[in-house]
XYZ file of C-alpha atoms in Angstrom:
108
model
C 22.425 23.548 3.124
C 21.618 20.245 6.426
C 20.434 16.970 5.156
C 16.777 17.075 5.849
C 16.923 13.159 7.090
C 19.980 14.503 9.726
C 17.552 14.057 12.370
C 17.238 10.226 11.105
C 20.485 8.960 11.455
C 21.817 6.492 14.170
C 24.187 8.123 16.138
C 26.277 5.562 17.828
C 26.861 5.965 21.506
C 29.367 2.944 22.578
C 31.009 2.157 19.487
C 31.604 -1.950 18.729
C 32.747 -4.510 16.563
C 32.558 -8.053 15.784
C 34.725 -9.106 13.083
C 34.647 -6.244 10.927
C 30.639 -6.225 11.774
C 29.145 -3.428 13.582
C 27.302 -3.938 17.139
C 27.733 -0.615 18.385
C 24.748 0.924 20.407
C 22.476 4.027 19.823
C 19.121 5.392 21.072
C 17.265 2.697 19.155
C 18.950 -0.365 20.249
C 18.007 0.601 24.182
C 14.525 1.963 23.414
C 14.366 -2.457 22.098
C 15.930 -3.349 25.369
C 13.246 -1.015 27.710
C 10.875 -2.804 25.483
C 11.923 -5.568 26.099
C 12.480 -4.596 28.989
C 8.999 -3.363 29.417
C 7.246 -6.811 28.298
C 8.756 -9.020 30.642
C 7.833 -7.539 33.253
C 4.218 -7.033 31.823
C 4.173 -10.889 31.477
C 6.092 -11.896 34.921
C 3.738 -9.978 36.562
C 0.933 -11.377 34.897
C 1.819 -15.314 36.337
C 2.752 -13.386 38.995
C -0.673 -12.683 40.653
C -1.605 -16.106 38.347
C -5.356 -16.720 37.281
C -8.024 -16.099 39.336
C -11.666 -17.172 38.654
C -12.826 -13.555 39.539
C -10.370 -11.826 37.267
C -8.898 -8.455 37.793
C -8.106 -4.647 35.951
C -4.371 -6.927 35.383
C -5.898 -9.747 33.939
C -8.960 -8.676 32.551
C -6.550 -6.526 30.239
C -4.728 -9.429 29.112
C -7.751 -11.732 28.531
C -8.619 -9.121 26.224
C -5.228 -8.371 24.275
C -4.836 -12.004 24.231
C -8.628 -12.965 23.295
C -8.107 -10.612 20.130
C -4.172 -11.804 18.773
C -5.553 -15.136 18.851
C -8.891 -14.762 17.306
C -6.646 -12.596 14.645
C -4.112 -15.445 14.851
C -7.317 -18.393 13.483
C -8.322 -16.171 11.781
C -5.117 -15.996 9.329
C -3.323 -19.208 9.654
C -7.210 -21.646 11.278
C -7.232 -23.283 14.585
C -4.467 -25.802 13.650
C -2.237 -24.160 13.587
C -2.575 -21.015 15.805
C -1.650 -23.090 18.470
C 1.891 -23.337 17.159
C 2.333 -20.351 16.262
C 0.311 -17.565 19.032
C 3.008 -17.876 21.581
C 5.568 -16.001 19.616
C 3.158 -13.827 17.310
C 1.406 -12.933 20.815
C 5.104 -11.513 21.783
C 6.094 -9.921 19.186
C 3.279 -8.000 18.842
C 3.172 -6.819 22.374
C 7.352 -6.183 22.008
C 6.409 -4.006 18.821
C 3.364 -1.752 20.356
C 6.038 -1.407 23.277
C 8.770 -0.039 21.090
C 6.004 2.488 19.481
C 4.772 3.118 23.011
C 8.497 4.177 23.801
C 9.047 5.855 19.758
C 6.254 8.248 21.243
C 8.659 9.523 23.615
C 10.466 12.925 22.102
C 14.214 12.158 22.080
C 13.228 8.984 21.855
């Protein structure tokens, strides 16, 4: 009988080992790199366009998303601490969002 979890096993594409630690590259690592590149590219696009007095579609979307995250962080840890942790939490949010969207692609 075939193992029902066979589809969830991570098969290395490139075998790497560092002092006995397996750091092989598999599909999950490549998907994370793609997610990281997507988030980095998105942030660079927003920075390149800059903040305008009359916002475009990208700026409106970014302001709504960042406002949502800011409000949630302020609600949980307070306004004083939110300013300290907001950049990290927002970046983590967008990275996880990108990886989840990539995970919806069949075969990824």
